[in-house]
């Protein structure tokens, strides 16, 4: 019997496992294909300020708390794994294309100032001075020096190595269910039927967390996102560029030398895994509008995955609907950003039985009794 | 020693080998990756009439001669291989979007009538009655009942099987050069240095035919084409649709039940194998303009390959620049269409020493002495 069984070997599951193991707990992670879910598609933006939506102040605070933890988290992860994770601190620029886009930039800026966040409104000239590859038709920008990025796939690879080095056991099998014993979560059941007995059970199955046979339903639904990866972008952008192109959102996140992630569609289509002609078209169209030289880049990958969406776009953390079950899911568009704070808070709960205050607003209690 | 060594195991090389073997010759084909060049990208249009360009009447006649051969060629190939090749005889519809596009349709129609070709000018209503999935903004059409299509990849698979059944030996190694002995082509040299001695040597290396060390340079250059394959198009189109979208050409070719090939860019970029953001964007954009439902289809493949371009867009057939060397290359955009006539004429030359009249205008003599 292991102290902790973690269902899901994506960024969140592995980070929880690594931090729990580093606190002395024995941990088993179960995933038949670790890192091939939402973690594979994530652009790696660490962008609580530019991602902030209206009426999402609690989530914004959680994001800021996690962003604060990223440099130390990255340094420790790189030290433990011997691998680089590509943390970039060049800041994030949000740009707008037409009058309506610019009005939305101003509204976002006002909201940010209201919350005491640091963001700088730029003229079109200042915007292009910052990122010379931007289209000349850009009507203005908003610079958030504090919003950074990381190479999500590099982070996953490092977490695999760091978790293994910390003694985490990885079982490459499919999770069929949570084992329930006397109304209490008692580990996991593999697809083969074999049980993995554990004192505590962590649910980190991303979009698949909502409907396990033995667990009361959780308010997690798949939110499809299509993303592209381009090559040949060496030196094209200094940092992340987010844009409003006639009301439609697109982001371009440089990573790994000459690569660019372009994303992302947001689609409520259930577990539809299809990369569509329309999705790819719209992303390419908007990316080229923002940075015309994108046209000449190599399209090296198209991908569709599912974010674990929740009713308020915020994660589900802390105690689950069964005793012994701990939630680390529902991270929606913020999985990479929220990985450090999720791992820290969940490991603390597993090691001490107490959920840190930073995570307290994100238990399922906020939705009322299920 | 074999009677015939064929450099290149694409559609043309394999078809030549199959027909030559069926005439009693011993044949060896050398290709390290048969069917992964232009044959892999080909949409499979058998469309001499809608493909016809001004001042390309000789090529048009060759295309018509090959189209005429396709039904028997397909039937024999299916019988010899036991595989289907997906010949579709639903006709080809060319549509136009704006005034200029419609003017070009009219010019194409006038040219076709001048040549005695059968094509029918359709009103917008007739055009959409023929293909109800077309955008309502289509301004008119040109129906060519005689222009058909085939599944190029299925043809290649069938040729592999038929050639093998006919006793053709396939060496999966890279061709390094033509072996030259006393100024005469004497077979091939493999990348390993091993010779494949042959009485006659056929050059069917597609875009790579232009520059073999031992052979005088041929006027063949790579013409890059990017194509897409989409899934989920079951019943969407009755036949091939070609369109002029504000002066830009796009085609949509249904095949294999629910698939669609969308192509193709035409780019002079040397051997650049990159699928680009701009290329994919333009193809998706134009395809969606023509058939809006394309937006919902799954994008299953993007690909860039090189057509073997020639100065007059017509193939190089018949005797090559060295005695014993036979050309079957330079098929540019018409490789699938011209496969039967190329195979028949080349096999005839190999078996009898005489090039049939249909192929005579396509020797390198037309460019003057090299």
XYZ file of N, CA and C in Angstrom, chain A residues 98-349:
756
model
N -8.979 46.733 -34.311
C -9.919 47.762 -34.749
C -10.407 48.548 -33.527
N -11.328 49.494 -33.767
C -11.807 50.361 -32.692
C -12.370 49.545 -31.520
N -13.158 48.524 -31.850
C -13.764 47.703 -30.800
C -12.694 46.956 -30.008
N -11.686 46.454 -30.725
C -10.595 45.741 -30.054
C -9.897 46.675 -29.069
N -9.655 47.925 -29.525
C -8.941 48.885 -28.688
C -9.798 49.268 -27.475
N -11.106 49.393 -27.706
C -11.991 49.659 -26.562
C -11.904 48.524 -25.547
N -11.801 47.279 -26.037
C -11.705 46.150 -25.110
C -10.367 46.180 -24.371
N -9.309 46.597 -25.062
C -8.002 46.767 -24.401
C -8.123 47.776 -23.261
N -8.805 48.905 -23.537
C -8.959 49.950 -22.520
C -9.767 49.440 -21.330
N -10.802 48.674 -21.615
C -11.619 48.122 -20.542
C -10.788 47.150 -19.691
N -9.983 46.319 -20.373
C -9.122 45.367 -19.670
C -8.121 46.123 -18.792
N -7.571 47.218 -19.345
C -6.603 48.023 -18.621
C -7.236 48.641 -17.370
N -8.448 49.162 -17.547
C -9.152 49.770 -16.411
C -9.389 48.735 -15.311
N -9.814 47.564 -15.715
C -10.066 46.468 -14.777
C -8.778 46.084 -14.041
N -7.685 46.026 -14.792
C -6.406 45.670 -14.186
C -5.981 46.711 -13.154
N -6.148 48.001 -13.502
C -5.748 49.057 -12.560
C -6.601 49.013 -11.305
N -7.888 48.758 -11.501
C -8.816 48.622 -10.383
C -8.313 47.569 -9.391
N -7.725 46.506 -9.929
C -7.227 45.410 -9.088
C -5.790 45.652 -8.627
N -5.222 46.813 -9.002
C -3.854 47.107 -8.587
C -2.796 46.348 -9.372
N -3.144 45.883 -10.570
C -2.194 45.129 -11.393
C -1.367 46.081 -12.248
N -0.150 45.665 -12.558
C 0.739 46.517 -13.340
C 0.618 46.184 -14.820
N 0.144 47.145 -15.577
C 0.037 47.000 -17.032
C 0.214 48.377 -17.633
N 0.804 48.403 -18.826
C 1.165 49.679 -19.422
C 0.502 49.806 -20.791
N -0.288 50.859 -20.978
C -0.976 51.079 -22.254
C 0.020 51.690 -23.229
N 0.147 51.090 -24.426
C 1.109 51.552 -25.421
C 0.396 52.110 -26.649
N 1.016 53.131 -27.265
C 0.527 53.629 -28.551
C 0.888 52.604 -29.633
N 0.282 52.748 -30.821
C 0.656 51.837 -31.914
C 2.169 51.840 -32.159
N 2.777 53.032 -32.114
C 4.213 53.123 -32.366
C 5.014 52.382 -31.283
N 4.633 52.606 -30.036
C 5.319 51.921 -28.929
C 5.127 50.403 -29.012
N 3.923 50.032 -29.438
C 3.611 48.601 -29.549
C 4.540 47.932 -30.551
N 4.686 48.581 -31.719
C 5.538 47.988 -32.761
C 7.018 48.124 -32.434
N 7.377 49.132 -31.634
C 8.769 49.224 -31.223
C 9.116 48.016 -30.340
N 8.142 47.639 -29.533
C 8.335 46.486 -28.639
C 8.419 45.182 -29.442
N 7.537 45.019 -30.425
C 7.521 43.809 -31.266
C 7.475 44.240 -32.732
N 8.636 44.424 -33.358
C 8.660 44.955 -34.727
C 7.978 44.061 -35.760
N 7.753 42.802 -35.432
C 7.120 41.909 -36.414
C 5.612 42.100 -36.492
N 5.053 42.906 -35.585
C 3.602 43.112 -35.601
C 3.147 43.827 -36.868
N 1.962 43.514 -37.307
C 1.376 44.169 -38.482
C 1.275 45.670 -38.230
N 1.423 46.443 -39.282
C 1.374 47.893 -39.127
C -0.035 48.358 -38.765
N -1.025 47.517 -38.998
C -2.395 47.919 -38.696
C -2.767 47.786 -37.216
N -1.824 47.326 -36.384
C -2.108 47.209 -34.951
C -2.437 48.586 -34.386
N -3.567 48.670 -33.650
C -4.064 49.969 -33.205
C -3.648 50.362 -31.797
N -2.978 49.465 -31.098
C -2.555 49.798 -29.752
C -2.229 48.542 -28.982
N -1.601 48.736 -27.804
C -1.190 47.573 -27.042
C -1.268 47.790 -25.545
N -1.127 46.705 -24.832
C -1.142 46.704 -23.385
C -0.009 45.768 -22.992
N 0.986 46.331 -22.317
C 2.161 45.533 -21.974
C 2.078 45.096 -20.521
N 2.163 43.801 -20.292
C 2.192 43.262 -18.935
C 3.534 42.566 -18.750
N 4.470 43.310 -18.140
C 5.833 42.786 -17.974
C 5.842 41.523 -17.134
N 4.852 41.426 -16.226
C 4.873 40.322 -15.272
C 4.307 39.009 -15.785
N 3.657 39.004 -16.959
C 3.082 37.767 -17.511
C 4.129 37.054 -18.359
N 4.486 35.848 -17.963
C 5.603 35.135 -18.578
C 5.132 33.883 -19.311
N 6.083 33.017 -19.657
C 5.723 31.746 -20.297
C 6.781 30.696 -20.012
N 6.416 29.467 -20.294
C 7.274 28.332 -20.040
C 6.980 27.322 -21.154
N 7.905 26.419 -21.400
C 7.687 25.383 -22.406
C 6.987 24.204 -21.729
N 5.668 24.116 -21.934
C 4.863 23.129 -21.218
C 5.336 21.694 -21.396
N 5.780 21.366 -22.610
C 6.240 19.989 -22.851
C 7.560 19.726 -22.147
N 8.414 20.755 -22.083
C 9.679 20.614 -21.361
C 9.404 20.459 -19.867
N 8.402 21.184 -19.366
C 8.030 21.056 -17.954
C 7.562 19.625 -17.675
N 6.753 19.091 -18.572
C 6.261 17.723 -18.350
C 7.409 16.721 -18.325
N 8.322 16.848 -19.269
C 9.469 15.934 -19.310
C 10.289 16.056 -18.031
N 10.465 17.280 -17.552
C 11.235 17.489 -16.320
C 10.498 16.907 -15.117
N 9.177 17.060 -15.096
C 8.398 16.503 -13.985
C 8.486 14.980 -13.963
N 8.468 14.361 -15.121
C 8.620 12.901 -15.177
C 9.943 12.489 -14.549
N 11.013 13.189 -14.927
C 12.347 12.847 -14.411
C 12.456 13.160 -12.924
N 11.936 14.328 -12.516
C 12.036 14.732 -11.108
C 11.210 13.807 -10.216
N 10.029 13.433 -10.685
C 9.177 12.544 -9.897
C 9.852 11.186 -9.729
N 10.413 10.700 -10.815
C 11.095 9.408 -10.742
C 12.272 9.489 -9.769
N 13.040 10.580 -9.868
C 14.194 10.756 -8.978
C 13.762 10.846 -7.511
N 12.537 11.342 -7.291
C 12.039 11.468 -5.912
C 11.381 10.176 -5.427
N 11.405 9.134 -6.264
C 10.883 7.845 -5.830
C 9.447 7.572 -6.199
N 8.826 8.452 -6.990
C 7.442 8.224 -7.419
C 7.407 7.025 -8.366
N 6.435 6.144 -8.142
C 6.255 5.021 -9.051
C 5.227 5.407 -10.111
N 5.579 5.197 -11.377
C 4.646 5.500 -12.463
C 4.127 4.198 -13.054
N 2.825 3.981 -12.964
C 2.216 2.799 -13.586
C 1.568 3.237 -14.885
N 2.108 2.755 -16.012
C 1.564 3.173 -17.312
C 0.365 2.295 -17.676
N -0.706 2.497 -16.944
C -1.947 1.765 -17.209
C -3.114 2.740 -17.082
N -4.235 2.346 -17.627
C -5.386 3.225 -17.622
C -6.128 3.135 -16.291
N -6.518 4.274 -15.758
C -7.332 4.310 -14.545
C -8.777 3.975 -14.930
N -9.339 2.954 -14.275
C -10.739 2.618 -14.558
C -11.664 3.299 -13.556
N -11.191 3.447 -12.315
C -12.079 3.977 -11.285
C -11.278 4.285 -10.019
N -11.938 4.975 -9.114
C -11.420 5.119 -7.754
C -11.930 3.911 -6.958
N -11.035 3.289 -6.190
C -11.458 2.177 -5.325
C -12.162 2.775 -4.114
N -13.356 2.286 -3.828
C -14.110 2.815 -2.699
C -14.312 1.687 -1.689
N -13.972 1.981 -0.442
C -14.059 0.967 0.612
C -14.778 1.588 1.807
N -15.990 1.122 2.085
C -16.774 1.679 3.189
C -17.026 3.160 3.016
N -17.334 3.573 1.778
C -17.651 4.973 1.515
C -16.437 5.871 1.458
N -15.253 5.282 1.507
C -14.028 6.054 1.538
C -13.156 5.683 0.336
N -12.504 6.689 -0.277
C -11.583 6.409 -1.374
C -10.369 5.674 -0.824
N -10.049 4.553 -1.469
C -8.982 3.699 -0.936
C -7.928 3.388 -1.982
N -7.813 4.269 -2.991
C -6.827 4.047 -4.048
C -7.505 4.005 -5.399
N -6.853 3.356 -6.357
C -7.369 3.327 -7.720
C -7.594 1.901 -8.188
N -8.439 1.752 -9.202
C -8.618 0.474 -9.876
C -8.114 0.647 -11.307
N -7.192 -0.231 -11.715
C -6.669 -0.157 -13.075
C -7.661 -0.781 -14.046
N -7.462 -0.485 -15.345
C -8.338 -1.050 -16.379
C -8.281 -2.572 -16.354
N -7.154 -3.120 -15.935
C -7.014 -4.582 -15.845
C -7.807 -5.163 -14.685
N -8.317 -4.288 -13.809
C -9.039 -4.753 -12.629
C -8.175 -4.759 -11.370
N -6.877 -4.643 -11.584
C -5.947 -4.663 -10.451
C -6.128 -3.407 -9.592
N -6.171 -3.549 -8.257
C -6.280 -2.364 -7.405
C -4.896 -1.784 -7.074
N -4.845 -0.470 -6.883
C -3.654 0.199 -6.341
C -4.109 0.831 -5.029
N -3.871 0.125 -3.919
C -4.351 0.584 -2.614
C -3.528 1.780 -2.140
N -4.213 2.775 -1.568
C -3.520 3.982 -1.122
C -4.262 4.617 0.039
N -3.518 5.303 0.893
C -4.121 6.029 2.000
C -4.917 7.222 1.513
N -4.369 7.907 0.511
C -5.075 9.051 -0.074
C -5.056 8.912 -1.589
N -6.096 9.419 -2.215
C -6.242 9.272 -3.666
C -6.446 10.653 -4.278
N -5.592 10.995 -5.248
C -5.675 12.313 -5.882
C -6.261 12.161 -7.284
N -7.255 12.971 -7.570
C -7.908 12.942 -8.877
C -7.359 14.085 -9.725
N -6.541 13.726 -10.724
C -5.910 14.726 -11.593
C -6.041 14.279 -13.039
N -7.264 13.938 -13.424
C -7.517 13.383 -14.760
C -7.986 14.444 -15.758
N -7.770 15.715 -15.423
C -8.135 16.768 -16.361
C -9.595 16.665 -16.769
N -9.844 16.804 -18.072
C -11.230 16.805 -18.567
C -11.960 15.501 -18.283
N -11.205 14.443 -17.973
C -11.830 13.145 -17.687
C -12.167 12.978 -16.206
N -12.008 14.038 -15.429
C -12.231 13.932 -13.983
C -13.705 13.927 -13.603
N -14.575 14.322 -14.516
C -15.962 14.553 -14.148
C -16.773 13.306 -13.893
N -16.404 12.203 -14.575
C -17.313 11.058 -14.573
C -16.583 9.737 -14.373
N -16.121 9.467 -13.141
C -15.594 8.135 -12.809
C -16.728 7.362 -12.148
N -16.892 6.082 -12.512
C -18.059 5.327 -12.033
C -18.242 5.372 -10.507
N -17.146 5.259 -9.741
C -17.293 5.146 -8.292
C -17.368 6.464 -7.544
N -17.226 7.587 -8.268
C -17.127 8.895 -7.622
C -18.370 9.722 -7.966
N -18.959 10.409 -6.992
C -20.058 11.324 -7.329
C -19.605 12.288 -8.427
N -20.501 12.626 -9.342
C -20.138 13.469 -10.488
C -19.556 14.798 -10.024
N -18.532 15.254 -10.735
C -17.916 16.554 -10.458
C -18.248 17.504 -11.603
N -18.331 18.815 -11.303
C -18.702 19.771 -12.365
C -17.519 20.091 -13.279
N -17.010 19.063 -13.964
C -15.902 19.244 -14.909
C -16.377 18.767 -16.272
N -16.203 19.626 -17.292
C -16.611 19.265 -18.650
C -15.451 19.542 -19.616
N -15.389 18.806 -20.725
C -14.320 19.063 -21.694
C -14.590 20.347 -22.482
N -13.598 21.202 -22.573
C -13.676 22.410 -23.404
C -12.571 22.295 -24.450
N -13.002 21.998 -25.660
C -12.051 21.694 -26.719
C -11.215 22.899 -27.116
N -9.941 22.662 -27.317
C -9.057 23.699 -27.827
C -8.193 23.144 -28.939
N -8.111 23.872 -30.037
C -7.210 23.495 -31.117
C -6.022 24.451 -31.094
N -4.834 23.907 -31.269
C -3.615 24.722 -31.285
C -2.718 24.273 -32.433
N -1.840 25.187 -32.827
C -0.868 24.911 -33.885
C 0.527 25.117 -33.345
N 1.480 24.417 -33.907
C 2.891 24.714 -33.633
C 3.591 25.002 -34.948
N 4.361 26.096 -34.926
C 5.059 26.549 -36.118
C 6.549 26.539 -35.855
N 7.337 26.353 -36.906
C 8.794 26.375 -36.785
C 9.373 27.431 -37.714
N 10.583 27.881 -37.382
C 11.264 28.876 -38.207
C 11.081 30.290 -37.690
N 10.624 30.409 -36.419
C 10.280 31.720 -35.862
C 11.419 32.316 -35.038
N 12.628 31.862 -35.288
C 13.781 32.347 -34.541
C 13.866 33.879 -34.581
N 13.780 34.504 -33.411
C 13.917 35.954 -33.332
C 12.701 36.741 -33.774
N 11.635 36.063 -34.144
C 10.467 36.772 -34.674
C 9.771 37.600 -33.597
N 9.559 37.002 -32.423
C 8.890 37.697 -31.324
C 9.783 37.703 -30.084
N 9.711 38.820 -29.334
C 10.473 38.906 -28.097
C 9.791 38.175 -26.950
N 8.478 38.167 -26.954
C 7.713 37.502 -25.900
C 6.343 37.128 -26.418
N 5.484 36.705 -25.504
C 4.135 36.314 -25.889
C 3.370 37.508 -26.449
N 2.668 37.288 -27.548
C 1.759 38.288 -28.093
C 0.352 37.697 -28.062
N -0.549 38.439 -27.421
C -1.960 38.069 -27.460
C -2.665 39.138 -28.266
N -3.658 38.765 -29.009
C -4.313 39.766 -29.845
C -5.810 39.570 -29.891
N -6.470 40.693 -30.072
C -7.887 40.729 -30.405
C -7.961 41.091 -31.871
N -8.432 40.178 -32.684
C -8.540 40.435 -34.107
C -10.024 40.491 -34.427
N -10.525 41.712 -34.494
C -11.953 41.926 -34.722
C -12.793 41.049 -33.791
N -12.447 41.145 -32.509
C -13.229 40.471 -31.481
C -12.822 39.039 -31.199
N -11.978 38.461 -32.056
C -11.556 37.081 -31.850
C -10.178 37.081 -31.193
N -9.964 36.155 -30.249
C -8.705 36.116 -29.521
C -7.736 35.125 -30.158
N -6.475 35.518 -30.210
C -5.435 34.592 -30.646
C -4.182 34.905 -29.835
N -3.371 33.894 -29.588
C -2.084 34.160 -28.937
C -0.967 33.472 -29.700
N 0.218 34.075 -29.599
C 1.424 33.527 -30.207
C 2.482 33.478 -29.117
N 2.915 32.282 -28.763
C 3.859 32.109 -27.660
C 5.146 31.478 -28.183
N 6.252 32.254 -28.170
C 7.516 31.688 -28.640
C 8.109 30.734 -27.603
N 8.792 29.697 -28.077
C 9.459 28.760 -27.165
C 10.539 28.007 -27.930
N 11.439 27.410 -27.165
C 12.404 26.468 -27.726
C 13.192 26.974 -28.910
N 13.620 28.236 -28.901
C 14.460 28.721 -29.986
C 13.655 29.241 -31.153
N 13.205 28.342 -32.025
C 12.566 28.827 -33.262
C 11.097 28.455 -33.349
N 10.486 28.050 -32.228
C 9.104 27.580 -32.288
C 8.103 28.630 -31.808
N 6.867 28.418 -32.226
C 5.768 29.294 -31.852
C 4.534 28.420 -31.655
N 3.853 28.601 -30.521
C 2.525 27.993 -30.362
C 1.499 29.053 -30.719
N 0.538 28.687 -31.536
C -0.560 29.584 -31.866
C -1.857 28.933 -31.386
N -2.593 29.662 -30.563
C -3.832 29.086 -30.049
C -4.830 30.162 -29.762
N -5.920 29.770 -29.327
C -6.505 28.440 -29.292
C -8.000 28.615 -29.456
N -8.629 27.643 -30.097
C -10.085 27.692 -30.154
C -10.644 27.334 -28.782
N -11.851 27.754 -28.497
C -12.561 27.394 -27.272
C -13.922 26.882 -27.713
N -14.119 25.550 -27.638
C -15.308 24.940 -28.231
C -15.975 23.979 -27.251
N -17.278 24.125 -27.106
C -18.057 23.191 -26.287
C -18.608 22.098 -27.182
N -17.841 21.042 -27.346
C -18.237 19.968 -28.270
C -18.036 18.601 -27.646
N -17.991 18.537 -26.329
C -17.736 17.253 -25.687
C -16.345 16.755 -26.039
N -16.180 15.437 -26.016
C -14.853 14.867 -26.277
C -14.626 14.671 -27.769
N -14.742 15.760 -28.519
C -14.485 15.735 -29.958
C -12.996 16.034 -30.167
N -12.269 15.047 -30.707
C -10.809 15.190 -30.826
C -10.369 15.676 -32.198
N -11.317 16.075 -33.054
C -10.954 16.398 -34.429
C -10.296 17.773 -34.565
N -9.180 17.800 -35.257
C -8.626 19.071 -35.723
C -9.435 19.424 -36.965
N -10.079 20.595 -36.970
C -10.964 20.905 -38.088
C -10.370 21.946 -39.030
N -10.854 21.892 -40.269
C -10.440 22.868 -41.279
C -10.722 24.284 -40.782
N -11.911 24.482 -40.191
C -12.285 25.819 -39.725
C -11.424 26.295 -38.568
N -11.135 25.405 -37.626
C -10.304 25.778 -36.483
C -8.906 26.190 -36.913
N -8.292 25.370 -37.755
C -6.934 25.672 -38.227
C -6.943 26.939 -39.068
N -7.952 27.067 -39.922
C -8.040 28.268 -40.750
C -8.082 29.529 -39.898
N -8.966 29.547 -38.912
C -9.137 30.765 -38.119
C -7.857 31.112 -37.354
N -7.197 30.116 -36.787
C -5.952 30.386 -36.054
C -4.882 30.935 -36.990
N -4.717 30.307 -38.153
C -3.712 30.788 -39.105
C -4.066 32.195 -39.577
N -5.339 32.403 -39.888
C -5.771 33.707 -40.383
C -5.446 34.802 -39.373
N -5.831 34.587 -38.121
C -5.639 35.617 -37.111
C -4.152 35.812 -36.799
N -3.391 34.715 -36.758
C -1.955 34.832 -36.476
C -1.255 35.636 -37.566
N -1.633 35.394 -38.823
C -1.016 36.121 -39.942
C -1.435 37.591 -39.903
N -2.676 37.859 -39.508
C -3.130 39.244 -39.373
C -2.268 39.991 -38.369
N -1.920 39.320 -37.277
C -1.174 39.966 -36.196
C 0.311 40.074 -36.553
N 0.864 38.980 -37.085
C 2.288 38.932 -37.447
C 2.384 38.360 -38.862
N 2.428 39.254 -39.867
C 2.358 38.781 -41.262
C 3.413 37.739 -41.624
N 4.606 37.834 -41.029
C 5.656 36.871 -41.385
C 5.313 35.432 -40.992
N 4.289 35.254 -40.170
C 3.857 33.897 -39.802
C 3.548 33.068 -41.048
N 3.070 33.758 -42.097
C 2.754 33.090 -43.359
C 3.887 32.195 -43.862
N 5.116 32.630 -43.633
C 6.270 31.899 -44.159
C 6.765 30.796 -43.227
N 6.177 30.693 -42.033
C 6.650 29.685 -41.075
C 6.145 28.301 -41.455
N 6.873 27.303 -40.981
C 6.475 25.916 -41.234
C 5.410 25.496 -40.221
N 4.338 24.921 -40.729
C 3.295 24.376 -39.845
C 3.716 22.958 -39.486
N 4.167 22.758 -38.251
C 4.716 21.442 -37.904
C 3.748 20.570 -37.121
N 2.696 21.162 -36.557
C 1.791 20.337 -35.751
C 0.433 21.018 -35.608
N -0.603 20.200 -35.685
C -1.947 20.658 -35.330
C -2.466 19.670 -34.296
N -3.237 20.182 -33.351
C -3.617 19.335 -32.217
C -4.924 19.840 -31.627
N -5.756 18.903 -31.175
C -6.963 19.273 -30.422
C -6.971 18.482 -29.114
N -7.217 19.180 -28.024
C -7.329 18.514 -26.724
C -8.452 19.178 -25.939
N -8.693 18.674 -24.731
C -9.789 19.206 -23.930
C -9.281 19.780 -22.634
N -9.636 21.051 -22.397
C -9.376 21.657 -21.094
C -10.430 21.125 -20.123
N -10.064 20.976 -18.855
C -11.080 20.606 -17.874
C -11.810 21.870 -17.429
N -12.974 22.110 -18.010
C -13.734 23.317 -17.702
C -14.594 23.128 -16.461
N -14.834 24.233 -15.765
C -15.701 24.217 -14.580
C -16.691 25.378 -14.693
N -17.719 25.388 -13.859
C -18.740 26.444 -13.994
C -18.178 27.857 -13.858
N -17.131 28.044 -13.031
C -16.578 29.392 -12.859
C -15.154 29.516 -13.407
N -14.763 28.591 -14.254
C -13.441 28.610 -14.897
C -12.278 28.448 -13.918
N -12.564 28.162 -12.663
C -11.519 28.009 -11.646
C -11.380 26.526 -11.288
N -10.220 26.141 -10.771
C -9.972 24.713 -10.521
C -10.763 24.161 -9.336
N -10.775 22.847 -9.242
C -11.320 22.138 -8.087
C -10.151 21.599 -7.283
N -9.960 22.142 -6.083
C -8.831 21.745 -5.243
C -9.351 21.249 -3.897
N -8.474 20.578 -3.158
C -8.819 20.170 -1.793
C -9.655 18.906 -1.730
N -10.342 18.691 -0.590
C -11.069 17.453 -0.356
C -12.148 17.217 -1.414
N -12.258 15.972 -1.856
C -13.244 15.613 -2.857
C -14.535 15.145 -2.227
N -15.443 14.637 -3.040
C -16.762 14.236 -2.552
C -16.769 12.942 -1.734
N -15.623 12.242 -1.658
C -15.506 11.070 -0.788
C -14.361 11.322 0.184
N -14.458 10.844 1.416
C -13.305 10.934 2.316
C -12.105 10.214 1.677
N -10.925 10.790 1.844
C -9.725 10.166 1.278
C -9.452 10.553 -0.157
N -10.418 11.248 -0.784
C -10.249 11.674 -2.179
C -9.880 13.156 -2.209
N -8.838 13.483 -2.953
C -8.347 14.855 -3.055
C -8.433 15.285 -4.522
N -8.915 16.514 -4.752
C -9.082 17.002 -6.124
C -7.921 17.898 -6.549
N -7.466 17.704 -7.758
C -6.462 18.588 -8.370
C -6.807 18.611 -9.853
N -7.900 19.272 -10.156
C -8.427 19.214 -11.529
C -9.219 20.485 -11.823
N -9.826 20.541 -13.018
C -10.651 21.691 -13.387
C -9.846 22.940 -13.683
N -8.618 22.803 -14.153
C -7.751 23.972 -14.341
C -8.039 24.757 -15.619
N -8.970 24.278 -16.431
C -9.447 25.001 -17.615
C -8.281 25.547 -18.448
N -8.224 26.844 -18.666
C -7.166 27.425 -19.510
C -5.889 27.698 -18.732
N -5.856 27.362 -17.439
C -4.751 27.821 -16.588
C -3.897 26.710 -15.993
N -3.887 25.554 -16.640
C -3.202 24.404 -16.058
C -1.721 24.636 -15.809
N -1.024 25.167 -16.793
C 0.419 25.352 -16.630
C 0.683 26.395 -15.545
N -0.006 27.520 -15.655
C 0.163 28.586 -14.661
C -0.061 28.058 -13.241
N -1.141 27.294 -13.049
C -1.559 26.910 -11.697
C -0.865 25.649 -11.185
N 0.041 25.081 -11.956
C 0.694 23.848 -11.524
C 1.457 24.011 -10.201
N 2.295 25.046 -10.031
C 3.035 25.125 -8.760
C 2.138 25.282 -7.534
N 1.156 26.165 -7.593
C 0.325 26.384 -6.399
C -0.555 25.165 -6.125
N -0.990 24.503 -7.189
C -1.791 23.287 -7.011
C -0.948 22.190 -6.357
N 0.277 22.030 -6.854
C 1.155 20.985 -6.314
C 1.480 21.265 -4.854
N 1.790 22.507 -4.564
C 2.162 22.873 -3.193
C 0.998 22.681 -2.228
N -0.184 23.192 -2.605
C -1.339 23.111 -1.710
C -1.790 21.669 -1.523
N -1.755 20.899 -2.624
C -2.215 19.507 -2.533
C -1.235 18.671 -1.708
N 0.062 18.902 -1.915
C 1.066 18.160 -1.135
C 0.947 18.507 0.351
N 0.670 19.758 0.626
C 0.479 20.191 2.018
C -0.722 19.465 2.643
N -1.807 19.424 1.903
C -3.005 18.719 2.381
C -2.709 17.238 2.617
